[in-house]
Coordinates of C-alpha atoms and ligand atoms in Angstrom, one line a residue:
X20 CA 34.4 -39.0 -25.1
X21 CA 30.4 -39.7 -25.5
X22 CA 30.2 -40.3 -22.0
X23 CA 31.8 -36.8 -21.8
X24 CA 28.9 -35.3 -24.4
X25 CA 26.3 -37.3 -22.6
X26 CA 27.1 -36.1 -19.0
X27 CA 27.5 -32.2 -20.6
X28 CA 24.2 -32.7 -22.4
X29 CA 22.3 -34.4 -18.8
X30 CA 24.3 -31.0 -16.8
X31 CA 22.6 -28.8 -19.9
X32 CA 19.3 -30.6 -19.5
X33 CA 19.2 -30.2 -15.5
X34 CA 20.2 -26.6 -15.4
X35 CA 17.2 -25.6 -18.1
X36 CA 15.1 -27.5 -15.6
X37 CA 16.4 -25.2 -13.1
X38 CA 15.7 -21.9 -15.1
X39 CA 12.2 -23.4 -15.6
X40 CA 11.5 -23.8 -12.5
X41 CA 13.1 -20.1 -11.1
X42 CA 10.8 -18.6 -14.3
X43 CA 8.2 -20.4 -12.9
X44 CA 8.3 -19.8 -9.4
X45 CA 8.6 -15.5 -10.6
X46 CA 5.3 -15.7 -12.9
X47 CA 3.9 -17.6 -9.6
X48 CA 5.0 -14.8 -7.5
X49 CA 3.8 -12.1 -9.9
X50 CA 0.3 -13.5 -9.8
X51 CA 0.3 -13.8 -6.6
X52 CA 1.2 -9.9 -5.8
X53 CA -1.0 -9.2 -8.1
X54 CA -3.7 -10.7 -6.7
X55 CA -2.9 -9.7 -3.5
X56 CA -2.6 -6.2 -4.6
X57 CA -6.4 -6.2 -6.3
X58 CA -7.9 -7.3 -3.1
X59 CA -6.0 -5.1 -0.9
X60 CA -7.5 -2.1 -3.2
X61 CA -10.7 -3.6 -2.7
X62 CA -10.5 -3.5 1.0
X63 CA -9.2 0.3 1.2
X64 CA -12.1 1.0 -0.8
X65 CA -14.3 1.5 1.5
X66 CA -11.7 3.5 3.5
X67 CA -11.4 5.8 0.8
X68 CA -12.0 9.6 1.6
X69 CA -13.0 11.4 -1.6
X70 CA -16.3 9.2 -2.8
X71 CA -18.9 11.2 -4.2
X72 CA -21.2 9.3 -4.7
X73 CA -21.8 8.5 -1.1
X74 CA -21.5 11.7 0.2
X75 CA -23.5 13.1 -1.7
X76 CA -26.1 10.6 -0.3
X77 CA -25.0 11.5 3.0
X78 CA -25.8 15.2 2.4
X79 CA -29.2 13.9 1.0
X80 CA -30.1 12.4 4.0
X81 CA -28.3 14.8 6.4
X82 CA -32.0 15.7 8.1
X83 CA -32.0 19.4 7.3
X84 CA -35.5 19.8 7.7
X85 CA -38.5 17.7 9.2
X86 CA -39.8 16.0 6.2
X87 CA -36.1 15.2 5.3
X88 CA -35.3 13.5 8.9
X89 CA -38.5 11.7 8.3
X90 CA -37.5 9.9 5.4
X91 CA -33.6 9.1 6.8
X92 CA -35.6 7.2 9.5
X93 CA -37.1 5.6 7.4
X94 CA -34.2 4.1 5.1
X95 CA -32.3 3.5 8.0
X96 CA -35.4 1.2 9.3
X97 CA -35.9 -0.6 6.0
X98 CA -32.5 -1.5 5.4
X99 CA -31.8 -3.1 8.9
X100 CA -35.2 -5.1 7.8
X101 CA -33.3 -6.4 4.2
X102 CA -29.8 -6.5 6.3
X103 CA -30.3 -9.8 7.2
X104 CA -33.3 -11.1 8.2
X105 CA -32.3 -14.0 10.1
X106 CA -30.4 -12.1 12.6
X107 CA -33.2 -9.5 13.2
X108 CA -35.7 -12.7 14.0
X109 CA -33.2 -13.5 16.4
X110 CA -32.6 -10.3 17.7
X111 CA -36.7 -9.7 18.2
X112 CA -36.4 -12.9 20.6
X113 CA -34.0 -11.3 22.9
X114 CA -35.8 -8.3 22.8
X115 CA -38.6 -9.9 24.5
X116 CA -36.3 -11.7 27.0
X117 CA -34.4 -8.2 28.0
X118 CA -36.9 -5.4 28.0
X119 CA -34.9 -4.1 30.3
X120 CA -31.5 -4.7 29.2
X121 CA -31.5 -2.6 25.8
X122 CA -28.0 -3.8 24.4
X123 CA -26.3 -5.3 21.2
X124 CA -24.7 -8.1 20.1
X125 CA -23.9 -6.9 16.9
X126 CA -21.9 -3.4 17.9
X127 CA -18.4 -4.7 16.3
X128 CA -17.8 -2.3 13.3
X129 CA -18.2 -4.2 10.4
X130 CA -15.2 -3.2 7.5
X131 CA -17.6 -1.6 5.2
X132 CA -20.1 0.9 5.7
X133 CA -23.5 1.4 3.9
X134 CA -23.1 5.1 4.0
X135 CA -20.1 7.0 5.5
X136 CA -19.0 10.8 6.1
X137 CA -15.1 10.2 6.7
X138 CA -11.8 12.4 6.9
X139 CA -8.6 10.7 7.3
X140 CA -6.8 13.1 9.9
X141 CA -3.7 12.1 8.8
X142 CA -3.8 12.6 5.0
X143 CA -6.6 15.1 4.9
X144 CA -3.2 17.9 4.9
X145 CA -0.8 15.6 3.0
X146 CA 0.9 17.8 -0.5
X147 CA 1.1 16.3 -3.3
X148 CA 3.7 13.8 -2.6
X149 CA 1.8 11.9 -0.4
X150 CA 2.5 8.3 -0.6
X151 CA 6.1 9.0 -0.7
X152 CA 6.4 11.0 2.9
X153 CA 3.1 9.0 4.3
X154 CA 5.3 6.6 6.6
X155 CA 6.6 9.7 7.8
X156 CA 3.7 11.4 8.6
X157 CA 2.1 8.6 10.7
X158 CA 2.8 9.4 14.4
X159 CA 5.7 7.4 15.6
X160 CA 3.2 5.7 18.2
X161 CA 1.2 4.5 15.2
X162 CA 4.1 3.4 13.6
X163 CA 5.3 1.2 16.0
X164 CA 1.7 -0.5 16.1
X165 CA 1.9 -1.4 12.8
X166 CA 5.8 -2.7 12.9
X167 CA 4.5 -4.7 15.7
X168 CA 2.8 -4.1 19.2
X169 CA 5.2 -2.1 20.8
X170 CA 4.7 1.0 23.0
X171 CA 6.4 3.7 25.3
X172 CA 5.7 6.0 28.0
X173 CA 6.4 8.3 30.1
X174 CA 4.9 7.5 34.2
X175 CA 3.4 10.6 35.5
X176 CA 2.6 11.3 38.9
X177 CA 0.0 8.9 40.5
X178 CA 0.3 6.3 37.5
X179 CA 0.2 2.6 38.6
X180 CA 1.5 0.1 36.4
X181 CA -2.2 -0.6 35.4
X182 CA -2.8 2.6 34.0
X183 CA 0.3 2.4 32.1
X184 CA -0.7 -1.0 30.6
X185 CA -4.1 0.0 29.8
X186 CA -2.6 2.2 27.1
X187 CA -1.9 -0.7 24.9
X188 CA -5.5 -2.5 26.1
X189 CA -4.0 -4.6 28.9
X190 CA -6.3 -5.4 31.3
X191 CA -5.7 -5.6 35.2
X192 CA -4.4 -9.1 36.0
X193 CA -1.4 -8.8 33.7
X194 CA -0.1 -6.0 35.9
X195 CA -1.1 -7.8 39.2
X196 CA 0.6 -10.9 38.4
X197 CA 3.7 -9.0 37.9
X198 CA 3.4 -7.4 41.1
X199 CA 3.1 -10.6 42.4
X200 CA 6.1 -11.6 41.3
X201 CA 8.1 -8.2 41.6
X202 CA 6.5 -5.8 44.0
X203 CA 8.8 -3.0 43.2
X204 CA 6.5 -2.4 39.9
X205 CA 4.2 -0.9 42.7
X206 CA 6.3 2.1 42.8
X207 CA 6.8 4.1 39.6
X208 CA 7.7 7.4 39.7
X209 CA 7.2 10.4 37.5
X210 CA 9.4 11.1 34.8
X211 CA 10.5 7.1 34.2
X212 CA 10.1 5.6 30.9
X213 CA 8.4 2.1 30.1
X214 CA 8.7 0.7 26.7
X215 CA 6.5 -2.7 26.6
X216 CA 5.9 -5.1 24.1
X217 CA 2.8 -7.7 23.0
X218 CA 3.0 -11.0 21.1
X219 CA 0.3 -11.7 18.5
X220 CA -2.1 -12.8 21.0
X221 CA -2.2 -9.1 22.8
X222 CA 0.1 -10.8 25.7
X223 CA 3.0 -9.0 27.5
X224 CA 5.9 -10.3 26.1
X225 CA 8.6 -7.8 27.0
X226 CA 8.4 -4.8 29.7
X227 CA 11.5 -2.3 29.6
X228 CA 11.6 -0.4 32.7
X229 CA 14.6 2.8 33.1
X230 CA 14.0 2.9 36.8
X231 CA 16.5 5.8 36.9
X232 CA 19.8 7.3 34.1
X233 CA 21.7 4.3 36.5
X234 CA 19.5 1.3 36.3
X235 CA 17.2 -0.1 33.9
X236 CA 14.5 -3.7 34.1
X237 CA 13.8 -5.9 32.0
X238 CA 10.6 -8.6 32.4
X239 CA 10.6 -10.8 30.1
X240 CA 7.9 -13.4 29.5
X241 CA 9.1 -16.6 29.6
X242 CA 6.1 -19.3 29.8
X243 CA 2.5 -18.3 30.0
X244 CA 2.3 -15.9 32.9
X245 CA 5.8 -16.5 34.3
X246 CA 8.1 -13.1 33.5
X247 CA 12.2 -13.2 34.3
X248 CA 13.8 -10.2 35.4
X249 CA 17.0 -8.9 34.5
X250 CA 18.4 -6.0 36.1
X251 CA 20.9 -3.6 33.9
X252 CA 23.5 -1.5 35.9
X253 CA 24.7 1.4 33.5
X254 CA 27.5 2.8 32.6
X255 CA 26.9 5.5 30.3
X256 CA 26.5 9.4 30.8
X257 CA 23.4 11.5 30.2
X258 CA 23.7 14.3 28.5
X259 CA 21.6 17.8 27.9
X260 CA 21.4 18.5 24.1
X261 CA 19.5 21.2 22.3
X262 CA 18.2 20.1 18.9
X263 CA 17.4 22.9 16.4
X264 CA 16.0 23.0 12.9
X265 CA 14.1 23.9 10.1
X266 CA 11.3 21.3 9.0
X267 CA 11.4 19.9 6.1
X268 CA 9.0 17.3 4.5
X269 CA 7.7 16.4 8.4
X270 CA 7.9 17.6 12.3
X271 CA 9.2 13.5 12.2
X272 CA 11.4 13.2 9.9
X273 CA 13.4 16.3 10.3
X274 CA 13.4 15.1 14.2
X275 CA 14.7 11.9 13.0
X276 CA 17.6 13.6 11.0
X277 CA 19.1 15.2 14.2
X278 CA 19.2 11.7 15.5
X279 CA 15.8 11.3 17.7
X280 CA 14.3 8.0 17.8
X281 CA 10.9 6.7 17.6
X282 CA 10.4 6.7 21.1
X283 CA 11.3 10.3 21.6
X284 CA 9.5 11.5 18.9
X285 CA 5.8 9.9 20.5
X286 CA 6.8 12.0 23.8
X287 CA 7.0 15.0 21.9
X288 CA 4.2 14.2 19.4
X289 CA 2.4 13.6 23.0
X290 CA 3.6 16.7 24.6
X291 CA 2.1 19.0 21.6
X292 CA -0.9 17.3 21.0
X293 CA -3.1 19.9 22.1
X294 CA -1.9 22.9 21.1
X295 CA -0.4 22.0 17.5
X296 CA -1.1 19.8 14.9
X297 CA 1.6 17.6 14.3
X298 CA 0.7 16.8 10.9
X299 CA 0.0 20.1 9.6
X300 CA 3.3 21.6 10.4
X301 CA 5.4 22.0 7.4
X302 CA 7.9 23.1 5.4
X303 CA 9.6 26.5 7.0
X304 CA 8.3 26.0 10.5
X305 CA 11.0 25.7 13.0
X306 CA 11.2 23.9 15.8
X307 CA 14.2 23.7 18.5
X308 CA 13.9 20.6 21.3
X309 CA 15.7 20.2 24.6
X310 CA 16.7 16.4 25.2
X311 CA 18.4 14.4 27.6
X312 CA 19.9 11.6 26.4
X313 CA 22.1 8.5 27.0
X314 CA 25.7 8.1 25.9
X315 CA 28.2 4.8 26.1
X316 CA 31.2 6.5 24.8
X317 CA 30.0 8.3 21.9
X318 CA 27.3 6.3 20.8
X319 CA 23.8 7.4 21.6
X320 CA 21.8 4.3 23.1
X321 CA 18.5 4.8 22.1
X322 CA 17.0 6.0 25.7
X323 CA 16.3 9.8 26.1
X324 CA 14.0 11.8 27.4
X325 CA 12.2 15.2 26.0
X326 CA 12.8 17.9 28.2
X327 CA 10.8 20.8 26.2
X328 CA 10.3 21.8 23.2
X329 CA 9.6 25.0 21.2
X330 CA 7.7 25.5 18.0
X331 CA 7.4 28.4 15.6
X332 CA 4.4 28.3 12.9
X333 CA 2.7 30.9 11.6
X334 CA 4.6 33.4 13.4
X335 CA 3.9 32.1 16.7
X336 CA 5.3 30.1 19.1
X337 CA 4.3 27.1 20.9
X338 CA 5.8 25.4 24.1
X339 CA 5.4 22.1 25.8
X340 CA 8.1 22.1 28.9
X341 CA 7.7 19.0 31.1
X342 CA 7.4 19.6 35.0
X343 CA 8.4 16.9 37.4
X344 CA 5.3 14.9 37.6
X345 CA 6.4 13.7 34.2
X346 CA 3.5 15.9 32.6
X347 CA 4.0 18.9 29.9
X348 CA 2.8 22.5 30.3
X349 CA 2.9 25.3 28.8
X350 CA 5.8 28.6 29.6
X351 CA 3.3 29.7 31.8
X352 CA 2.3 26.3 33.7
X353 CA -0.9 26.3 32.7
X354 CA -2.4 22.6 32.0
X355 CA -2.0 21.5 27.7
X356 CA -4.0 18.3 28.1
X357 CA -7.7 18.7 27.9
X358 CA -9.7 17.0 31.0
X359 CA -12.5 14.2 29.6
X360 CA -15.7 13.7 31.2
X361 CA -16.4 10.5 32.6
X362 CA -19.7 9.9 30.3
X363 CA -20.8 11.5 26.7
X364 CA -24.2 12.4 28.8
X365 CA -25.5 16.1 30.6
X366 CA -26.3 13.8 33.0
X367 CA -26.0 10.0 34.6
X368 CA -28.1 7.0 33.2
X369 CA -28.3 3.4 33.7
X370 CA -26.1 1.2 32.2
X371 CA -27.9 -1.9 30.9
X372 CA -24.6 -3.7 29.7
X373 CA -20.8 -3.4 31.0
X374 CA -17.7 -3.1 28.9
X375 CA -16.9 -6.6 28.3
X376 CA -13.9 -9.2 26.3
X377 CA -15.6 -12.2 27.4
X378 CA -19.0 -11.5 26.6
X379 CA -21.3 -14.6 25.5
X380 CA -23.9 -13.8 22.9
X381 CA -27.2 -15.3 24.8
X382 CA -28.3 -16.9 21.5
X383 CA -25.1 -18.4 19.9
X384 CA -23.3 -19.0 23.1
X385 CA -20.0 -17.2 21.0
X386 CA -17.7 -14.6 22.4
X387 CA -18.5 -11.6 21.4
X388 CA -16.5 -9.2 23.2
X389 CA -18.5 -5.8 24.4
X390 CA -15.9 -3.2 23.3
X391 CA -17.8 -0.4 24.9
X392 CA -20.7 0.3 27.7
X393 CA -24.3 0.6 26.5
X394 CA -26.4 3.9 28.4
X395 CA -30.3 2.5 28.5
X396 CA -31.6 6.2 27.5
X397 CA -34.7 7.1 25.6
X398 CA -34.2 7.7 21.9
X399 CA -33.3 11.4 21.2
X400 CA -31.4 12.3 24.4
X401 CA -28.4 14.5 23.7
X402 CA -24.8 13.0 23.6
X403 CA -22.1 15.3 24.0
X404 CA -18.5 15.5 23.2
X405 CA -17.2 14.0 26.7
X406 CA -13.5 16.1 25.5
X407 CA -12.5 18.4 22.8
X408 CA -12.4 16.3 19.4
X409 CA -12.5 16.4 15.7
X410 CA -15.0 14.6 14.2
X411 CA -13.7 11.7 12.7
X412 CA -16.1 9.8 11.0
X413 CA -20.1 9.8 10.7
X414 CA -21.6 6.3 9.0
X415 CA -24.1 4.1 8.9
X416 CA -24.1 0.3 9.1
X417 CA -27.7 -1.0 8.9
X418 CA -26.2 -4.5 9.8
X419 CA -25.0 -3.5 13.6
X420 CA -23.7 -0.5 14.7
X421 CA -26.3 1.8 13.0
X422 CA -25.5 5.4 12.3
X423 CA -22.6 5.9 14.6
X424 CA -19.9 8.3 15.4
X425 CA -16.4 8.1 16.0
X426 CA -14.6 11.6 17.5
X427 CA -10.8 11.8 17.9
X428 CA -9.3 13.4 21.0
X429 CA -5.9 14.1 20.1
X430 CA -3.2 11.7 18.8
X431 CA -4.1 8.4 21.4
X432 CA -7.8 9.2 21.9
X433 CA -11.1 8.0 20.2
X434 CA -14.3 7.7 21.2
X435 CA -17.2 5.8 19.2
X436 CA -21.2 6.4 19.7
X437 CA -23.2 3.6 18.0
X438 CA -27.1 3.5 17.4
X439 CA -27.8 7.1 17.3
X440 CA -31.0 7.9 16.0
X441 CA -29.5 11.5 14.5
X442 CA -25.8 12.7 14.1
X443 CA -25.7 16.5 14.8
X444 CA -21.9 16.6 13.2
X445 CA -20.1 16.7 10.2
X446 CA -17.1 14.7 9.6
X447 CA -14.0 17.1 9.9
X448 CA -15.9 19.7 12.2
X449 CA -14.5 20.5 15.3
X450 CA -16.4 20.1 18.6
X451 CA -16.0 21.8 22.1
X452 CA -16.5 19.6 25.4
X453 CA -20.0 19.0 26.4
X454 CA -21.2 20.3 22.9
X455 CA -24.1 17.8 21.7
X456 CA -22.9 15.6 18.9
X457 CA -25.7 13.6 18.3
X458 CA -29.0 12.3 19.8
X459 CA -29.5 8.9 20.6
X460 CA -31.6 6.6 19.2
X461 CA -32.4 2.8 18.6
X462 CA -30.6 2.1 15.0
X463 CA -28.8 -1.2 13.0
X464 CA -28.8 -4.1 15.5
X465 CA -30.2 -3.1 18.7
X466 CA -32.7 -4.6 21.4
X467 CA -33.7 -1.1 23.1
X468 CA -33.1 2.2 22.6
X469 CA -29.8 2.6 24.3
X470 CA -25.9 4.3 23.6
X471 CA -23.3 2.2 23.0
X472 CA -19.9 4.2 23.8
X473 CA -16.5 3.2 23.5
X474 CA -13.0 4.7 24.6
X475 CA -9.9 4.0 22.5
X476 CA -6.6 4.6 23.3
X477 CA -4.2 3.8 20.3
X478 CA -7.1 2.2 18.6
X479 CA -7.8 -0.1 21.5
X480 CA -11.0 0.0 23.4
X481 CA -10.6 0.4 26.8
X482 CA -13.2 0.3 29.3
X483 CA -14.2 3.6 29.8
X484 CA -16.1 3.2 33.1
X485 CA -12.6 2.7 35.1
X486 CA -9.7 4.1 32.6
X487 CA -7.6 6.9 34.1
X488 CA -8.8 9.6 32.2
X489 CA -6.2 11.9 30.2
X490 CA -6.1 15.6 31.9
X491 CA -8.3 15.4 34.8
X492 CA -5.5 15.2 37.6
X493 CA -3.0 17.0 35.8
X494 CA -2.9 20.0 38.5
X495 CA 1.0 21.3 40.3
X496 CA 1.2 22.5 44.0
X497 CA 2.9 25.8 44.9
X498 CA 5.9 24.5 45.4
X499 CA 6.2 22.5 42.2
X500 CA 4.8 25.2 40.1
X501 CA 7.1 27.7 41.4
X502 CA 9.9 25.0 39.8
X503 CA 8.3 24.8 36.9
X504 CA 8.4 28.5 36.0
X505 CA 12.1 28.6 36.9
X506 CA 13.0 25.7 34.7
X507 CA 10.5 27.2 32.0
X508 CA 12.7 30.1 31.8
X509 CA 15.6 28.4 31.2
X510 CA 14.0 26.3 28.9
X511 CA 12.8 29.4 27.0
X512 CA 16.1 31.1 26.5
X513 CA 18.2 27.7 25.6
X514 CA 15.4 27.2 22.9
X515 CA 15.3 30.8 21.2
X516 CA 14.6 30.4 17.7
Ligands
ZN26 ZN1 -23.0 -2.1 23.4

């Protein structure tokens, strides 16, 4: 009987112990979120759009007239003295060792910025409900970035598996050493999908390939720089489907209702880019997409492509019909994607450093990867808009990049100018190709007075000396065209809204 007591007492005693510990481990957990939570705030900060305080600054030293554009100098010129003093004694000895190679070392965007003109394209025409439908809003491309590295496309004419590659920041070899191994990677062909995937270290891990509506490839990485293939016979039917509705909350998630996925939704989102903007499409607008797409049985598999697709805002409509060089025009064949120049200058100039991942800083010895190409150009020559763009962002950062600029071309595109010696934009203006944007100049971290450009796509930099640029070769013969219009029409009547 006591022994009874004494072993219901111990099982008492141990399962308090237990609840201890679970009440522990919560308050542990809630401390920790918390925590976590506070310094996540504090890093948004910066990011934050509506700051007064700052702007106001900004407008302050927005150089509206020559005594003004005076004294913005020089601010600028005594805070890269206070930055940090070290660095800039540094930075004067490789200014006397590369007169003539005016560069950085320092042209990696630091998080915060010590003055900033900003709008956040995506939220900037969020309602009021805006954290709730936020997810929803972001593109599906940029959705998938942040789930984890993965990214789709459709090959258009001319496309080598490089260029496809490139989009997620891949460079060359990766695509050579799968040719290597499986030279039928040489010949893609408009209209197929690729849906590829990176590890954490920015490797290929995983390259889908539907080679045709019969046959899909699969490379898979198996060791470093060895991929397995695996070839898919299919099955399955394709079907035609025409996909009408009424938006409500977002473009996306009213797509995603009548059962599109993700990777659908970034062709179309691609397709409009130009002509519409995605995000500020809303409530009442309707829409009506044409879609082919694969069936096993009755079950949709996920692989699809967007055929056209019509939009009706404002009282107008907007197509984007896709020809068969995997591009999308308009009903009347006429080109949506806006051609980029090759530089953001009227005309050529030197370049005193190449884009660049393994660059060594000549002092330190570290990588310090060159993300862009630096232009050796006298301070105050004109950079222009190399494509049509919103203005993004224009900051300062007296600790590298100087006052800088970053434009966005469409949903995939940016483009960043660093050490200019005088913005000429506004952050949420709208520029035309070849219209000046700022001049250049010699400002934050800099041995010369040079332009340091970069090229993004999908927030990777890119080098933007070689990319394949978006819209240049985008052109239909006779032949092809006079297809086109005939399929158009189709299009147009399946799609009357
Ligand atoms: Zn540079």
């Amino acid at each position: 009987m006591v022994q009874h007591v004494k072993l219901a007492r111990e099982r008492r005693k141990r399962k308090s112990r237990i609840k201890a510990m679970i009440f522990f481990f919560a308050v542990l957990c809630i401390i920790t979120g918390g925590i976590l939570s506070l310094k996540n705030t504090a890093e948004n900060a910066p990011l934050d759009t509506t700051k007064p305080p700052e702007e106001t600054q900004y407008q302050a030293l927005q150089p509206t007239s020559p005594a003004d554009s005076e004294q913005h100098s020089a601010t600028s010129e005594n805070s890269t003295e206070q930055g940090e003093p070290p660095v800039t004694a540094q930075h004067n000895d490789i200014k006397e060792e590369q007169k003539n190679d005016a560069t950085s070392f320092d042209d990696e965007l630091l998080a915060e910025d010590d003055e900033v003109d900003q709008i956040d394209l995506g939220q900037a025409k969020l309602p009021d409900d805006a954290q709730s439908i936020l997810d929803d809003l972001l593109d599906a491309a940029d959705q998938a970035k942040r789930i984890s590295d993965q990214f789709s496309y459709t090959v258009v004419r001319g496309d080598k598996l490089k260029d496809v590659l490139e989009m997620s920041g891949l460079e060359d070899d990766t695509s050579q050493r799968l040719i290597a191994a499986y030279p039928e990677l040489k010949n893609l062909k408009a209209g197929q999908q690729i849906y590829w995937i990176l590890d954490n270290q920015n490797e290929l891990e995983y390259l889908n390939w539907l080679v045709s509506e019969k046959e899909e490839r699969i490379y898979e990485r198996k060791e470093q720089d060895k991929f397995a293939r695996q070839v898919i016979e299919k099955k399955s039917i394709w079907k035609k489907d025409v996909l009408k509705g009424k938006i409500d909350g977002t473009l996306t998630a009213s797509l995603k209702k009548l059962g599109l996925d993700n990777r659908q939704i970034n062709q179309l989102n691609t397709a409009l880019q130009w002509q519409v903007n995605v995000a500020k499409l809303g409530k009442g607008d309707t829409f009506a997409v044409l879609v082919t797409r694969e069936y096993l049985g009755d079950k949709l598999t996920g692989q699809g492509n967007v055929d056209a697709i019509h939009i009706r805002t404002n009282g107008k409509s907007y197509y984007a019909i896709q020809s068969d060089n995997g591009r999308y025009y308009n009903r009347q064949g006429e080109t949506i994607g806006k051609g980029f120049a090759r530089i953001p200058l009227q005309r050529q100039a030197r370049i005193s450093s190449q884009f660049n991942p393994q660059r060594r800083h000549p002092v330190t010895g570290r990588v310090r990867p060159h993300k862009g190409v630096d232009f050796a150009l006298p301070s105050g020559t004109p950079v222009i808009a190399p494509a049509d763009a919103v203005v993004e962002k224009v900051a300062y950062q007296a600790g590298g990049a100087g006052r800088y600029i970053v434009l966005r071309h469409g949903r995939e595109y940016q483009t960043v100018y660093m050490h200019l010696s005088k913005p000429l934009v506004r952050a949420g203006q709208s520029v035309k190709r070849g219209e000046r944007i700022a001049l250049s100049g010699n400002t934050g971290i800099s041995t010369g007075a040079h332009l340091h450009y970069e090229f993004h796509i999908n927030g990777r930099p890119v080098n933007p000396m070689t990319i394949k640029l978006p819209g240049t070769n985008s052109g239909m013969k006779d032949s092809e065209r006079k297809s086109f219009l005939v399929k158009a029409k189709a299009a147009e009547r399946q799609l009357k809204l």
